[in-house]
């Protein structure tokens, strides 16, 4: 069992992250000890509610059950959550608790950030992707017809409770989508500037079988390593003005893959792995790294048997990458590998890429 903490702006908002595999019927009590006010609203994924609703033990009146899927991260559900909170007469001291994957966390977090100009917020991530990425660091938001996450806020939670028991029932594809982000951390580790050497690449090699078979204590260790790396980055750059951009490794091209396939064909993690492969190829072509590092990376990626995604026409991908919210005027920004577990920021024009 680990307890990590995140310090944003030194002390302005520091919060604990608990990682354990305690029985799930103890989770509610653990959460209750962290509440400031008496009242709370639980926003819970429908799937998680079906599987674990009883054992978690929240009353029906305390829950807002959110259907699953990215399309639920919308204005309508945002409004509904706020209205439920108003009906329950939550005050600023009360808490919104998100139990689910990234969609639930992002949506409930954004509602928490704007309800009464900010109410307490607790994250309980139930997917590997949410455990290693979206539940930590304070990015919240909703999607619109104009794009994903274009409306949102940086809003840090008050606490994060990670319980690996939830990961048992993730389907294989959802588990692997989380592994896509895990693999990303291995390639950016040194650039995260963590105080200790975590050596995620070695951990992945030495524990491949245990990870694939979801050994609980191995998953705890794996999540702890990834979160330590994320904390190190977020503490240094909460609002993504510099260092935090490295967390977007694989995302420039990966987001284009997701958009090109209407967010239907591939999961986020699958698209990110394709984006990582694209970044390695681009770095070789631009003589930033030598081929041996790319072959090494291919081997790390191969261990987890991610879905193969074809190369889509580069002109179309460039157009989509130009529309990314992180694109600047004529340049497309990429985070590219520069050395083993190190990355840097590079800007290319359309011509450079063609
Ligand atoms: N998911 C990337 C970040 O939190 O910055």
PDB file of C-alpha atoms in Angstrom, residues 1 7 46 60 74 88 96 98 105 122 127 133 137 170 178 207 230-231 256 262-263 268 274 300 310 315-316:
ATOM      1  CA  UNK A   1       0.000   0.000   0.000  1.00  0.00           C
ATOM      2  CA  UNK A   7       2.245  19.488  -4.023  1.00  0.00           C
ATOM      3  CA  UNK A  46     -22.947   2.718 -15.019  1.00  0.00           C
ATOM      4  CA  UNK A  60     -29.248   5.590  -4.509  1.00  0.00           C
ATOM      5  CA  UNK A  74     -21.050  16.521 -22.637  1.00  0.00           C
ATOM      6  CA  UNK A  88     -28.844  18.148  -2.687  1.00  0.00           C
ATOM      7  CA  UNK A  96     -18.193  15.526  -5.503  1.00  0.00           C
ATOM      8  CA  UNK A  98     -15.968  10.531  -9.154  1.00  0.00           C
ATOM      9  CA  UNK A 105     -13.334  11.886 -13.627  1.00  0.00           C
ATOM     10  CA  UNK A 122     -12.315  13.136  -4.830  1.00  0.00           C
ATOM     11  CA  UNK A 127      -9.596   1.870 -15.179  1.00  0.00           C
ATOM     12  CA  UNK A 133      -3.028   9.284 -16.014  1.00  0.00           C
ATOM     13  CA  UNK A 137      -2.833  16.182 -12.262  1.00  0.00           C
ATOM     14  CA  UNK A 170     -11.610  -4.479 -17.058  1.00  0.00           C
ATOM     15  CA  UNK A 178      -4.087   1.844 -20.022  1.00  0.00           C
ATOM     16  CA  UNK A 207       7.282  -8.203 -14.963  1.00  0.00           C
ATOM     17  CA  UNK A 230       3.348  12.129 -13.367  1.00  0.00           C
ATOM     18  CA  UNK A 231       3.533  13.864  -9.986  1.00  0.00           C
ATOM     19  CA  UNK A 256      -5.154  12.515 -35.358  1.00  0.00           C
ATOM     20  CA  UNK A 262     -14.194   9.149 -35.509  1.00  0.00           C
ATOM     21  CA  UNK A 263     -13.135   7.961 -32.050  1.00  0.00           C
ATOM     22  CA  UNK A 268      -7.143   6.184 -26.793  1.00  0.00           C
ATOM     23  CA  UNK A 274       0.598   4.293 -32.862  1.00  0.00           C
ATOM     24  CA  UNK A 300       9.205  -2.823 -25.478  1.00  0.00           C
ATOM     25  CA  UNK A 310      -2.345   0.996 -40.386  1.00  0.00           C
ATOM     26  CA  UNK A 315      -1.642  14.542 -45.901  1.00  0.00           C
ATOM     27  CA  UNK A 316      -4.903  13.774 -44.080  1.00  0.00           C
TER      28      UNK A 316
END
